[in-house]
Short mmCIF file of C-alpha atoms in Angstrom, two decimals:
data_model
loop_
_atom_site.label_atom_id
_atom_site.label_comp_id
_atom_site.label_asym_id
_atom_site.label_seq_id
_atom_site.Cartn_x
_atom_site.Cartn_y
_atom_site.Cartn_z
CA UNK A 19 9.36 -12.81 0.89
CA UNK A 20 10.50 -15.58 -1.55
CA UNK A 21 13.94 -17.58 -1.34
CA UNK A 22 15.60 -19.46 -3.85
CA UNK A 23 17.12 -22.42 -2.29
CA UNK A 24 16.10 -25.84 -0.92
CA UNK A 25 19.03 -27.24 0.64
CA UNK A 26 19.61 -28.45 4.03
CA UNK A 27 20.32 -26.16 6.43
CA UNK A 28 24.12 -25.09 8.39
CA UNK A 29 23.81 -25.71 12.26
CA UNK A 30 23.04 -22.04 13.44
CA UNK A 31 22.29 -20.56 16.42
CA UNK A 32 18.53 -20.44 16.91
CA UNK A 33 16.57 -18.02 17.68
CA UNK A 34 13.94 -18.05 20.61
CA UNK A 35 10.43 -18.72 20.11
CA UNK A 36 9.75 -15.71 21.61
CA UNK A 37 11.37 -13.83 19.60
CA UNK A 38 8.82 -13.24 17.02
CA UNK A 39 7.87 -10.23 15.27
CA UNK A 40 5.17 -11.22 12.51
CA UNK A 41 2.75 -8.67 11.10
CA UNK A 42 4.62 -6.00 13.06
CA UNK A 43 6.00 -4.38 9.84
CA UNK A 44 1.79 -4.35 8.45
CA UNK A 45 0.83 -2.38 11.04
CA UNK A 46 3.33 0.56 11.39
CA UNK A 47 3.74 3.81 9.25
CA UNK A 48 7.27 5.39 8.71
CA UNK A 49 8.15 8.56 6.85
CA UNK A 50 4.59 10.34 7.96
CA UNK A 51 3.10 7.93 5.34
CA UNK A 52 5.18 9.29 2.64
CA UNK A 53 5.83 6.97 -0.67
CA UNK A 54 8.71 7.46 -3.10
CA UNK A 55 7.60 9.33 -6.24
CA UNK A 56 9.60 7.20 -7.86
CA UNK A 57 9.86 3.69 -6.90
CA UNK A 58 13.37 1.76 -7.48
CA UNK A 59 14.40 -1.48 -7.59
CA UNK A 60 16.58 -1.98 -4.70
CA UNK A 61 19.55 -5.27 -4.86
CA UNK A 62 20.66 -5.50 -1.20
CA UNK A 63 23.68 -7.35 -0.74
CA UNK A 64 23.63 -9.20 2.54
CA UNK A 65 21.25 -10.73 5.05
CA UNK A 66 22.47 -9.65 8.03
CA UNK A 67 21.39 -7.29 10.64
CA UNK A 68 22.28 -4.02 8.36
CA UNK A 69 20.87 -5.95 5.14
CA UNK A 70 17.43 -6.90 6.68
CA UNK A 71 17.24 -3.00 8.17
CA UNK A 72 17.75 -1.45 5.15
CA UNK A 73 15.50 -3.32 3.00
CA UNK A 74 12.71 -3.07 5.56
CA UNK A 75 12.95 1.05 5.89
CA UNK A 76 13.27 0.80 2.11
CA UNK A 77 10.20 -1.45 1.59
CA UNK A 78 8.26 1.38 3.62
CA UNK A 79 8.88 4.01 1.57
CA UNK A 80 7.61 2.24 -0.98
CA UNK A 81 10.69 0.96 -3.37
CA UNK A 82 11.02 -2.74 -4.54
CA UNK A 83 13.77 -4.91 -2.74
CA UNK A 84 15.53 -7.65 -3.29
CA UNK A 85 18.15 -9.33 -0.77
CA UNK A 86 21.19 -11.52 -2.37
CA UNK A 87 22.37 -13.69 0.55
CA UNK A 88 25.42 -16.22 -0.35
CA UNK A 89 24.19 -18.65 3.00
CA UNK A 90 22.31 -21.52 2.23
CA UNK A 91 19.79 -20.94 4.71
CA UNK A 92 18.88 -17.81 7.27
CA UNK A 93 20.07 -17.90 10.94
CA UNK A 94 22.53 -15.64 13.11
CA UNK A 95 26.25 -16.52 15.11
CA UNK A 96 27.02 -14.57 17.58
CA UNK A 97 26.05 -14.30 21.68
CA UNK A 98 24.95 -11.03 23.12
CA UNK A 99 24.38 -7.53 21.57
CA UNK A 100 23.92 -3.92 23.43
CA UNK A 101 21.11 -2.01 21.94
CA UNK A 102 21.08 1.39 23.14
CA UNK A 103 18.28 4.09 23.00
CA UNK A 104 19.63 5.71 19.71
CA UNK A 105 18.90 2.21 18.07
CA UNK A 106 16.16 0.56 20.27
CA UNK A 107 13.89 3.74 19.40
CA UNK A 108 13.67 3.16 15.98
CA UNK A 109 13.30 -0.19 16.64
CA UNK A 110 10.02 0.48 18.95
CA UNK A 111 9.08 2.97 16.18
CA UNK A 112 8.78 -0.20 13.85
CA UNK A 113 6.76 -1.83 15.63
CA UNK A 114 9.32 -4.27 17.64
CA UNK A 115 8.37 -2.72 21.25
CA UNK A 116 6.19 -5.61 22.38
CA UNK A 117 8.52 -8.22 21.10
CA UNK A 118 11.84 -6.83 22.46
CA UNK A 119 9.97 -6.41 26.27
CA UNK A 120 9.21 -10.45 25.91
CA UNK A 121 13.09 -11.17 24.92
CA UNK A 122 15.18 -8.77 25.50
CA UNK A 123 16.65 -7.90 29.02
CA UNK A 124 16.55 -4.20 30.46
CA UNK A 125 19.65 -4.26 32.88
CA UNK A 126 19.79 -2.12 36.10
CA UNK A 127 23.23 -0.77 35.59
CA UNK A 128 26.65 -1.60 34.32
CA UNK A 129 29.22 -2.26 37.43
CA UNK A 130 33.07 -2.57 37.38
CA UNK A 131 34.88 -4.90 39.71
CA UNK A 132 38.84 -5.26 40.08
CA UNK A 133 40.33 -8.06 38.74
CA UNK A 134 42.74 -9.54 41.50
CA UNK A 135 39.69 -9.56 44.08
CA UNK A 136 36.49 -8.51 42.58
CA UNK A 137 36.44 -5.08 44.71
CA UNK A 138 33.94 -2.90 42.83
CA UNK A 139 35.19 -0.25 41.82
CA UNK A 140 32.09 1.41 39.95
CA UNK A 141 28.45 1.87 39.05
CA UNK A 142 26.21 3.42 36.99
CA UNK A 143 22.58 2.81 37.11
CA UNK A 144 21.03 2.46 33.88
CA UNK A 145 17.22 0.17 33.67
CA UNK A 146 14.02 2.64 34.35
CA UNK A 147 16.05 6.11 35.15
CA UNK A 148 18.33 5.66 31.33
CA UNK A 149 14.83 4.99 29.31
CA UNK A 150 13.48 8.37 31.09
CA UNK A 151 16.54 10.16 29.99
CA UNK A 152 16.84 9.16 26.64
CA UNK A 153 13.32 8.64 26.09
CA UNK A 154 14.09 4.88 25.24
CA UNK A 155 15.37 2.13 26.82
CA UNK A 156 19.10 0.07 26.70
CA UNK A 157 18.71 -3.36 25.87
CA UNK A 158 20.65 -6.93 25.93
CA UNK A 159 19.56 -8.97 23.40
CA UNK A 160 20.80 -12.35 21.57
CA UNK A 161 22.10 -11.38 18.36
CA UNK A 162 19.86 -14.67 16.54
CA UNK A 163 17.08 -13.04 18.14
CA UNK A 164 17.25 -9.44 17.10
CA UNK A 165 18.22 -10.91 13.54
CA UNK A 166 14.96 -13.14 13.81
CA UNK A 167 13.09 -9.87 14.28
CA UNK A 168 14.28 -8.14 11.49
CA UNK A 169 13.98 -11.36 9.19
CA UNK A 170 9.86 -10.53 10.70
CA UNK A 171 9.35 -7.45 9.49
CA UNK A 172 10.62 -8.26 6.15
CA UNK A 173 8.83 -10.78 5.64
CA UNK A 174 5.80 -9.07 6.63
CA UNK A 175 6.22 -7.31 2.81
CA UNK A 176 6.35 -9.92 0.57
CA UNK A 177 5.14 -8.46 -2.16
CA UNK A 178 8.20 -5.76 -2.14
CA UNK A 179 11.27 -7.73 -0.45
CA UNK A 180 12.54 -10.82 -2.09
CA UNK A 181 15.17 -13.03 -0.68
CA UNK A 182 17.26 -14.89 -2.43
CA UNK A 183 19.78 -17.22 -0.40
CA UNK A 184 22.39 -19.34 -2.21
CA UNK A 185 23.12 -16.36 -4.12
CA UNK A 186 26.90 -14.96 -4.10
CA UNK A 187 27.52 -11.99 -5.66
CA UNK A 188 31.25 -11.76 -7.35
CA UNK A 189 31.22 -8.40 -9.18
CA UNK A 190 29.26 -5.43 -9.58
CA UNK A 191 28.20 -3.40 -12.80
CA UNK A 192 28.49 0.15 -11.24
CA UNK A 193 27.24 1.87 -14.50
CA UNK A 194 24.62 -0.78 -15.22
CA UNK A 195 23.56 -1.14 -12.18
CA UNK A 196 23.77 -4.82 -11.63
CA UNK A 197 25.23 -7.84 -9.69
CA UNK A 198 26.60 -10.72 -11.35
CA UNK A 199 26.28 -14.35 -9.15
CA UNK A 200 28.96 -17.13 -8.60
CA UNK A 201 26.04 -18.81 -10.83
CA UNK A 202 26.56 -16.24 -13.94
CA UNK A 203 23.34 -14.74 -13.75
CA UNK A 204 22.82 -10.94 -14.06
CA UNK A 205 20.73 -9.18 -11.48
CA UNK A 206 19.93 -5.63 -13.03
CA UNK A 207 18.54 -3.17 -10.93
CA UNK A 208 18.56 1.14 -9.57
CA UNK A 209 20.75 0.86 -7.35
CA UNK A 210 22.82 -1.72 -5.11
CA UNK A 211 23.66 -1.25 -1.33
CA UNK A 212 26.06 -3.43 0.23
CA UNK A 213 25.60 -4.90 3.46
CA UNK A 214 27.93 -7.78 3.22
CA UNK A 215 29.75 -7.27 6.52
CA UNK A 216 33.41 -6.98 6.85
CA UNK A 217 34.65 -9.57 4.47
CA UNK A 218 32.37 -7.33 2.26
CA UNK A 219 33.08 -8.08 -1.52
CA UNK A 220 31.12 -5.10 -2.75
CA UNK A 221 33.36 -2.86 -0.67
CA UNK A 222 36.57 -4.34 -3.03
CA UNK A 223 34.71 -2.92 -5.96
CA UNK A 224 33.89 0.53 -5.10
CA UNK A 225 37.71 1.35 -3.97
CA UNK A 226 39.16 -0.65 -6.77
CA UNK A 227 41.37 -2.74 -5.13
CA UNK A 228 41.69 -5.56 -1.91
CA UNK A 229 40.53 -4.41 1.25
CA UNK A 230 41.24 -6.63 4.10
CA UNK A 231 40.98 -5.94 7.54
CA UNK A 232 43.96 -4.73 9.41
CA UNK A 233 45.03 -7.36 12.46
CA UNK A 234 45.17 -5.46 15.60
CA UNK A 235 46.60 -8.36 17.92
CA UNK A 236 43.37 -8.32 19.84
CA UNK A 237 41.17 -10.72 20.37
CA UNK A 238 37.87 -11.27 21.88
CA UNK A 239 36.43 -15.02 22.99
CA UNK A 240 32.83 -14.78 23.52
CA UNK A 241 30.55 -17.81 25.44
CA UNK A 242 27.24 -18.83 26.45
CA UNK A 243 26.09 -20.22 29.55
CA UNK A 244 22.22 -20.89 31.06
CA UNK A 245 22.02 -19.00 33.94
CA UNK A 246 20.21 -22.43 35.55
CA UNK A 247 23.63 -23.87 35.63
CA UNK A 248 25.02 -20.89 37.73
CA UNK A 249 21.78 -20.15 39.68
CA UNK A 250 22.94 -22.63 42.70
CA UNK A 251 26.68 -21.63 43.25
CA UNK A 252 26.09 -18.27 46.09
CA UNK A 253 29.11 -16.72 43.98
CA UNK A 254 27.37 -16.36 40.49
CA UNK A 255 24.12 -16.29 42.19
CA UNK A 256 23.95 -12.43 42.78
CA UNK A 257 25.00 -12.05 38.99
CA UNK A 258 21.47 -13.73 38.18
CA UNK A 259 19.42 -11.97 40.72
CA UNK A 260 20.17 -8.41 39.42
CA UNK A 261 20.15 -8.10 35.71
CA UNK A 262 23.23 -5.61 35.08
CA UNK A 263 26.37 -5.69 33.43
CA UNK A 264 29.43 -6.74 35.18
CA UNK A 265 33.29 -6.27 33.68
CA UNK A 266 36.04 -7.15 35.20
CA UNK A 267 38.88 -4.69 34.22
CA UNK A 268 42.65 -6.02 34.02
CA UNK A 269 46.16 -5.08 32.67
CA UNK A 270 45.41 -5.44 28.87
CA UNK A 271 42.66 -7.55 29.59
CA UNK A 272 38.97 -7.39 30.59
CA UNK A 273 35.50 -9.32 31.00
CA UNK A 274 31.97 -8.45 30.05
CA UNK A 275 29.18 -10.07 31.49
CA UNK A 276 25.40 -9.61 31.59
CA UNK A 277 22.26 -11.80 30.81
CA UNK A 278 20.10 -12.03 27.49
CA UNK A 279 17.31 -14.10 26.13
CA UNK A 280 14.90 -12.91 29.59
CA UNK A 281 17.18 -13.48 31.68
CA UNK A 282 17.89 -17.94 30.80
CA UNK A 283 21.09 -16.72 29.08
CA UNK A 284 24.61 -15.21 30.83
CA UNK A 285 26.86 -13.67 27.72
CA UNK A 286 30.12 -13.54 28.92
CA UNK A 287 32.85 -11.88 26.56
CA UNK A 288 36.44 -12.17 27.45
CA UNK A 289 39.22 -9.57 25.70
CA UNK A 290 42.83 -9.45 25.60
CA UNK A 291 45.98 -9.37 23.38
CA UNK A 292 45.83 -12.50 20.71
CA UNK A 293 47.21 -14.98 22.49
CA UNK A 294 46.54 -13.96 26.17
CA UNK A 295 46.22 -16.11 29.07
#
């Protein structure tokens, strides 16, 4: 997988070293081994989690890819991400089993405390009993991380996925098909999927007109903290020794909390009105 640009990198938030996937995409077969009759040239807006999905299942079945990315230079924001069985078996069924045991974090059960006094108030278990259910298991997971192994497995094809970064698309030919760049070059191809997230310019183009997102006066604050720097207070201790999810549940407010990255990592998300105190 090729890319375009040689600038210096935007701070980002790195992925582990563990969280590696290469060659996984070489060694798996989708689609029963079935190939496209036809093979298409593929433009995939967007390098993102949905971008780097597509054009790996694409590359599979055998059609040419190319990914337009307006970033300088690959890498993932975000803290912690819930991947449940619907998603984390297709993942395992592309080869990403090994890598999400090594990273990921399979949590017991998600519990629900009250949020004057920290009474519990529920609990389901999930860990062992939920992969037996639904014949795959629930996940927490860094979001750099899972995009890390996605970036693997495409570039595990190199010679059907291109990336291009610096490259920011600013119309689209419908008829043609093509995309035209911020640089005036023309990138004509069979068909273009957008995957450019929700300040998505492709999505302007196919309803004809501005579509912003509609402010719902929520808000969400999301944070990071090592779990070594909460391991020695007895109070956040327990939240270390048994990997679940924990929310605190409030008038118009509530907490999420549960560990990623094996366990190193606490992900704590905090939501409320805009505003809220």
């Amino acid at each position: 997988m090729s890319s375009s640009t040689t600038r210096p990198k935007p701070p980002m938030v790195a992925a582990d070293g563990a969280a590696r996937a290469e060659g996984a995409a070489k060694n798996t077969v989708l689609y029963n081994g079935r190939q496209a009759l036809l093979s298409l040239h593929i433009v995939v807006v967007g390098c993102g989690l949905g971008g780097l999905a597509a054009a790996h299942t694409l590359a599979k079945a055998g059609h040419k890819v190319t990914i337009l990315e307006d970033a300088l230079a690959i890498g993932e924001v975000g803290a912690g991400i819930q991947v449940s069985p619907n998603l984390s078996r297709l993942l395992v069924r592309w080869g990403l089993g090994e890598a999400l045991e090594k990273i990921a974090v399979l949590p017991d059960g998600i519990e629900f405390r009250r949020w004057e006094n920290g009474e519990k108030i529920g609990y389901t278990e999930w860990g062992p009993k939920y992969t037996e259910e639904y014949e795959a298991p629930y996940y927490h997971i860094h979001r750099a991380d899972f995009h890390r192994l996605l970036y693997d497995l495409c570039l595990a094809l190199p010679d059907r996925i291109t990336l291009r970064l610096n490259s920011r698309v600013t119309s689209v030919d419908a008829a043609a098909p093509s995309c035209r760049l911020a640089s005036g070059e023309v990138i004509k191809c069979d068909v273009v999927l957008g995957a450019d997230g929700v300040k998505s310019t492709l999505r302007e183009h196919i309803v004809g007109h501005a579509d912003r997102a509609t402010p719902t006066g929520d808000a969400a604050y999301r944070a990071t903290i090592p779990t070594s720097k909460m391991i020695g207070d007895p109070d956040l201790k327990e939240l270390i020794d048994y990997p679940r999810m924990v929310g605190w549940l409030g008038p118009e407010k509530h907490i999420m909390t549960y560990c990623i990255v094996s366990d190193s990592i606490k992900n704590c998300s905090l939501f409320g009105k805009y505003g809220f105190r």
